[in-house]
Tab-separated table of C-alpha atoms in Angstrom:
chain	number	residue	atom	x	y	z
C	1	UNK	CA	-11.655	-7.276	-23.431
C	2	UNK	CA	-13.885	-6.650	-21.219
C	3	UNK	CA	-12.555	-5.112	-17.771
C	4	UNK	CA	-15.722	-5.918	-16.103
C	5	UNK	CA	-14.141	-9.287	-15.843
C	6	UNK	CA	-10.976	-8.324	-14.755
C	7	UNK	CA	-12.200	-6.383	-11.608
C	8	UNK	CA	-10.560	-7.839	-8.823
C	9	UNK	CA	-8.142	-6.471	-6.159
C	10	UNK	CA	-5.996	-7.625	-3.450
C	11	UNK	CA	-5.069	-5.103	-0.763
C	12	UNK	CA	-2.374	-6.092	1.437
C	13	UNK	CA	-2.347	-4.640	5.060
C	14	UNK	CA	-6.121	-4.185	4.499
C	15	UNK	CA	-7.342	-4.928	8.139
C	16	UNK	CA	-7.068	-1.262	9.423
C	17	UNK	CA	-6.224	2.003	8.761
C	18	UNK	CA	-5.024	3.085	5.289
C	19	UNK	CA	-5.593	-0.398	3.721
C	20	UNK	CA	-9.074	-0.868	4.905
C	21	UNK	CA	-10.022	2.558	3.764
C	22	UNK	CA	-8.645	1.426	0.076
C	23	UNK	CA	-10.404	-1.897	0.375
C	24	UNK	CA	-13.730	0.001	1.221
C	25	UNK	CA	-13.315	2.402	-1.543
C	26	UNK	CA	-12.279	-0.312	-4.290
C	27	UNK	CA	-15.303	-2.091	-3.264
C	28	UNK	CA	-17.568	0.788	-3.507
C	29	UNK	CA	-15.955	1.385	-7.063
C	30	UNK	CA	-17.619	-2.084	-8.018
C	31	UNK	CA	-14.114	-4.272	-7.450
C	32	UNK	CA	-14.339	-7.528	-5.671
C	33	UNK	CA	-11.607	-7.284	-2.940
C	34	UNK	CA	-9.266	-9.750	-1.167
C	35	UNK	CA	-8.774	-8.371	2.048
C	36	UNK	CA	-5.147	-9.385	2.836
C	37	UNK	CA	-3.471	-9.186	6.297
C	38	UNK	CA	-1.229	-11.326	8.285
C	39	UNK	CA	-4.063	-12.241	10.571
C	40	UNK	CA	-6.988	-13.255	8.679
C	41	UNK	CA	-9.355	-12.806	11.361
C	42	UNK	CA	-8.367	-9.128	11.879
C	43	UNK	CA	-9.703	-8.481	8.226
C	44	UNK	CA	-13.548	-9.416	9.419
C	45	UNK	CA	-14.169	-5.827	9.994
C	46	UNK	CA	-13.173	-4.433	6.488
C	47	UNK	CA	-14.982	-7.586	4.965
C	48	UNK	CA	-18.282	-7.102	7.107
C	49	UNK	CA	-18.112	-3.308	6.074
C	50	UNK	CA	-17.853	-4.254	2.555
C	51	UNK	CA	-20.511	-7.023	2.266
C	52	UNK	CA	-22.840	-4.793	4.530
C	53	UNK	CA	-22.816	-2.015	1.641
C	54	UNK	CA	-23.243	-4.798	-0.907
C	55	UNK	CA	-19.799	-5.454	-2.087
C	56	UNK	CA	-17.882	-8.468	-2.586
C	57	UNK	CA	-14.778	-9.373	-0.655
C	58	UNK	CA	-13.097	-12.096	1.401
C	59	UNK	CA	-10.623	-12.268	4.251
C	60	UNK	CA	-7.143	-13.527	3.365
C	61	UNK	CA	-4.401	-14.350	5.981
C	62	UNK	CA	-0.905	-14.264	4.461
C	63	UNK	CA	2.735	-13.331	5.361
C	64	UNK	CA	3.761	-11.010	2.716
C	65	UNK	CA	7.324	-11.693	3.273
C	66	UNK	CA	6.774	-15.302	2.637
C	67	UNK	CA	6.675	-16.739	-0.971
C	68	UNK	CA	4.629	-19.767	-0.291
C	69	UNK	CA	2.283	-17.849	1.848
C	70	UNK	CA	1.558	-15.096	-0.882
C	71	UNK	CA	1.531	-17.528	-3.789
C	72	UNK	CA	-1.088	-19.483	-1.618
C	73	UNK	CA	-3.056	-16.313	-1.038
C	74	UNK	CA	-3.228	-15.034	-4.686
C	75	UNK	CA	-4.223	-18.735	-5.661
C	76	UNK	CA	-7.152	-18.597	-3.306
C	77	UNK	CA	-8.398	-14.982	-4.325
C	78	UNK	CA	-8.370	-16.168	-7.987
C	79	UNK	CA	-10.270	-19.122	-7.372
C	80	UNK	CA	-13.037	-17.446	-5.203
C	81	UNK	CA	-13.157	-14.023	-6.990
C	82	UNK	CA	-11.144	-14.040	-10.113
C	83	UNK	CA	-7.600	-13.362	-10.959
C	84	UNK	CA	-6.465	-10.356	-9.381
C	85	UNK	CA	-5.626	-7.700	-11.770
C	86	UNK	CA	-5.401	-4.573	-9.238
C	87	UNK	CA	-2.697	-5.047	-6.669
C	88	UNK	CA	-2.456	-2.432	-3.904
C	89	UNK	CA	0.988	-3.098	-1.727
C	90	UNK	CA	0.129	-1.251	1.237
C	91	UNK	CA	1.471	-3.646	4.128
C	92	UNK	CA	4.122	-2.066	6.226
C	93	UNK	CA	5.523	-1.948	9.738
C	94	UNK	CA	7.741	0.403	11.657
C	95	UNK	CA	10.703	-0.441	13.640
C	96	UNK	CA	12.100	3.204	14.185
C	97	UNK	CA	15.544	3.586	15.552
C	98	UNK	CA	18.502	5.815	14.974
C	99	UNK	CA	21.341	4.076	12.888
C	100	UNK	CA	23.596	3.347	15.652
C	101	UNK	CA	21.187	1.539	17.711
C	102	UNK	CA	19.551	-0.338	14.841
C	103	UNK	CA	19.695	-3.990	15.314
C	104	UNK	CA	19.793	-5.946	11.859
C	105	UNK	CA	16.463	-7.647	12.661
C	106	UNK	CA	14.904	-4.198	12.887
C	107	UNK	CA	16.303	-3.591	9.424
C	108	UNK	CA	15.468	-6.686	7.780
C	109	UNK	CA	12.004	-6.825	9.386
C	110	UNK	CA	10.860	-3.671	7.551
C	111	UNK	CA	12.626	-4.671	4.480
C	112	UNK	CA	10.865	-7.978	4.336
C	113	UNK	CA	7.705	-6.431	4.831
C	114	UNK	CA	7.637	-3.368	2.272
C	115	UNK	CA	10.014	-4.438	-0.489
C	116	UNK	CA	10.215	-8.161	-0.172
C	117	UNK	CA	5.972	-8.354	0.357
C	118	UNK	CA	5.602	-5.895	-2.520
C	119	UNK	CA	7.934	-8.016	-4.845
C	120	UNK	CA	6.314	-11.246	-4.003
C	121	UNK	CA	2.687	-10.060	-4.217
C	122	UNK	CA	3.168	-8.275	-7.383
C	123	UNK	CA	4.946	-11.248	-9.010
C	124	UNK	CA	2.158	-13.464	-7.852
C	125	UNK	CA	-0.763	-11.408	-9.393
C	126	UNK	CA	1.372	-10.067	-12.434
C	127	UNK	CA	0.334	-13.341	-14.627
C	128	UNK	CA	-3.274	-12.578	-14.468
C	129	UNK	CA	-2.719	-8.991	-15.598
C	130	UNK	CA	-0.795	-10.068	-18.459
C	131	UNK	CA	-3.410	-12.594	-19.617
C	132	UNK	CA	-6.145	-9.890	-19.191
C	133	UNK	CA	-3.892	-7.292	-20.972
C	134	UNK	CA	-4.935	-4.912	-17.947
C	135	UNK	CA	-3.889	-4.218	-14.602
C	136	UNK	CA	-3.182	-1.708	-12.211
C	137	UNK	CA	-0.651	-1.716	-9.435
C	138	UNK	CA	-0.064	1.026	-6.681
C	139	UNK	CA	2.658	0.800	-4.034
C	140	UNK	CA	2.565	2.542	-0.780
C	141	UNK	CA	5.464	4.831	-0.512
C	142	UNK	CA	5.969	7.560	1.924
C	143	UNK	CA	7.083	11.369	2.397
C	144	UNK	CA	9.758	9.430	4.535
C	145	UNK	CA	11.104	8.319	1.110
C	146	UNK	CA	12.733	11.255	1.260
C	147	UNK	CA	14.565	10.949	4.664
C	148	UNK	CA	13.391	11.177	8.414
C	149	UNK	CA	15.479	10.903	11.420
C	150	UNK	CA	15.257	7.607	13.046
C	151	UNK	CA	13.790	5.573	9.984
C	152	UNK	CA	16.799	4.779	7.965
C	153	UNK	CA	15.227	1.409	7.306
C	154	UNK	CA	11.764	2.603	6.632
C	155	UNK	CA	12.824	5.700	4.655
C	156	UNK	CA	15.122	2.947	2.466
C	157	UNK	CA	12.374	0.761	2.055
C	158	UNK	CA	9.945	3.299	0.819
C	159	UNK	CA	12.480	4.686	-1.485
C	160	UNK	CA	13.023	1.299	-2.896
C	161	UNK	CA	9.328	0.988	-3.528
C	162	UNK	CA	9.660	4.127	-5.760
C	163	UNK	CA	12.267	2.417	-8.002
C	164	UNK	CA	10.220	-0.987	-7.776
C	165	UNK	CA	7.328	1.269	-9.321
C	166	UNK	CA	9.523	2.477	-12.188
C	167	UNK	CA	10.594	-0.540	-13.226
C	168	UNK	CA	7.429	-2.228	-13.091
C	169	UNK	CA	5.788	0.683	-15.295
C	170	UNK	CA	8.736	-0.253	-17.769
C	171	UNK	CA	8.244	-3.882	-17.936
C	172	UNK	CA	4.430	-4.306	-17.783
C	173	UNK	CA	3.524	-1.252	-19.806
C	174	UNK	CA	3.036	-3.240	-22.772
C	175	UNK	CA	0.766	-5.496	-21.316
C	176	UNK	CA	-1.603	-2.577	-20.569
C	177	UNK	CA	-0.815	-2.571	-16.878
C	178	UNK	CA	0.132	0.688	-15.045
C	179	UNK	CA	2.318	0.964	-12.108
C	180	UNK	CA	2.327	4.244	-9.367
C	181	UNK	CA	3.417	4.917	-5.930
C	182	UNK	CA	1.487	7.209	-3.333
C	183	UNK	CA	3.689	8.953	-0.620
C	184	UNK	CA	1.280	9.866	2.150
C	185	UNK	CA	2.223	12.517	4.281
C	186	UNK	CA	0.812	12.473	7.816
C	187	UNK	CA	-2.204	10.181	8.035
C	188	UNK	CA	-4.015	9.839	10.941
C	189	UNK	CA	-3.818	6.167	11.869
C	190	UNK	CA	-2.610	3.802	14.507
C	191	UNK	CA	0.755	3.793	13.056
C	192	UNK	CA	1.153	7.845	13.557
C	193	UNK	CA	-0.495	7.478	17.167
C	194	UNK	CA	2.257	5.002	17.898
C	195	UNK	CA	4.615	7.496	16.597
C	196	UNK	CA	3.483	10.222	18.860
C	197	UNK	CA	3.676	7.774	21.989
C	198	UNK	CA	7.322	7.036	20.867
C	199	UNK	CA	8.309	10.461	21.149
C	200	UNK	CA	6.437	11.331	23.897
C	201	UNK	CA	3.752	13.895	22.582
C	202	UNK	CA	0.152	13.624	23.120
C	203	UNK	CA	-1.494	12.780	19.900
C	204	UNK	CA	-3.781	15.696	19.955
C	205	UNK	CA	-0.733	17.886	20.142
C	206	UNK	CA	0.938	15.718	17.591
C	207	UNK	CA	-1.749	16.226	14.982
C	208	UNK	CA	-1.878	19.858	15.689
C	209	UNK	CA	1.899	20.352	15.142
C	210	UNK	CA	1.604	18.433	11.770
C	211	UNK	CA	-1.079	20.474	10.586
C	212	UNK	CA	0.442	23.528	11.211
C	213	UNK	CA	3.380	22.694	9.040
C	214	UNK	CA	1.001	21.593	6.224
C	215	UNK	CA	0.220	23.937	3.664
C	216	UNK	CA	-3.764	23.009	3.392
C	217	UNK	CA	-3.940	23.482	6.913
C	218	UNK	CA	-4.683	20.036	8.081
C	219	UNK	CA	-3.488	16.646	8.432
C	220	UNK	CA	-4.497	13.455	6.146
C	221	UNK	CA	-6.912	10.885	6.617
C	222	UNK	CA	-6.940	7.207	5.062
C	223	UNK	CA	-9.837	8.441	2.885
C	224	UNK	CA	-7.404	10.910	1.228
C	225	UNK	CA	-5.173	8.085	0.072
C	226	UNK	CA	-8.325	5.804	-0.858
C	227	UNK	CA	-9.413	8.550	-3.256
C	228	UNK	CA	-6.176	8.485	-4.941
C	229	UNK	CA	-5.906	4.793	-5.216
C	230	UNK	CA	-9.353	4.985	-6.799
C	231	UNK	CA	-8.200	7.139	-9.399
C	232	UNK	CA	-5.118	5.465	-10.129
C	233	UNK	CA	-7.123	2.203	-10.392
C	234	UNK	CA	-9.668	3.511	-12.923
C	235	UNK	CA	-9.767	3.365	-16.644
C	236	UNK	CA	-9.220	6.864	-16.991
C	237	UNK	CA	-5.424	6.615	-15.288
C	238	UNK	CA	-4.468	4.262	-18.140
C	239	UNK	CA	-2.138	6.900	-19.164
C	240	UNK	CA	-0.744	7.457	-15.843
C	241	UNK	CA	2.298	5.170	-15.204
C	242	UNK	CA	5.687	5.084	-13.273
C	243	UNK	CA	4.612	8.285	-11.306
C	244	UNK	CA	5.237	8.972	-7.354
C	245	UNK	CA	2.173	11.022	-6.152
C	246	UNK	CA	2.873	12.701	-2.678
C	247	UNK	CA	-0.365	13.140	-1.034
C	248	UNK	CA	0.707	15.186	1.675
C	249	UNK	CA	-1.238	18.464	1.681
C	250	UNK	CA	1.656	20.238	-0.323
C	251	UNK	CA	4.531	19.795	-2.437
C	252	UNK	CA	7.333	17.280	-2.002
C	253	UNK	CA	10.432	17.223	-3.779
């Protein structure tokens, strides 16, 4: 097959931060990108940046936790850009709290976006991968999957995505589809800024503290994650599947 005709990606949570960086990088790599987020209008900046650089992208609004919304979004991407054979499950939220104080609504909200969202988006897109006999799924996990105080919901969801990834690799491998997960370490985003505010630490101090604990001596940026996604989506990564790659400036167990 000619994979030139297959290179359409959908990136969830792509209005800003890591998702936006991934969308920009994939567009620079020559893929058409469905820039998906809860608020379609919020995707305009990412889409404009891609098109200004000569790339192809559309903004798509969808609630990744809602099956009908996801199915409609994927159908629209297929109609306007082509069947998506690259899925980046990046959409995520935090609702941090200690276990004894966490309401069920905070547990459900995080599970619905991270796990249910990744399931629904991948399920909707996999038929295009199977038809093309080629595909790439990259799921955004986190070092928090290894455990992090105050994030029992987020940690469980990110660990769940690792199991989801490995099972996808088994089920879809015979169709030329790989599935991998990335576990970012400390990345400078609005989410980490919000965490700093929650714990009452100035963000500059928060960053310096994180850098001091990182073997490479710095924190990460969205582009660090985008580079890794670019590799995993490439033709050259076709023998890499079912892996969890921690992009964290040092080893993780």
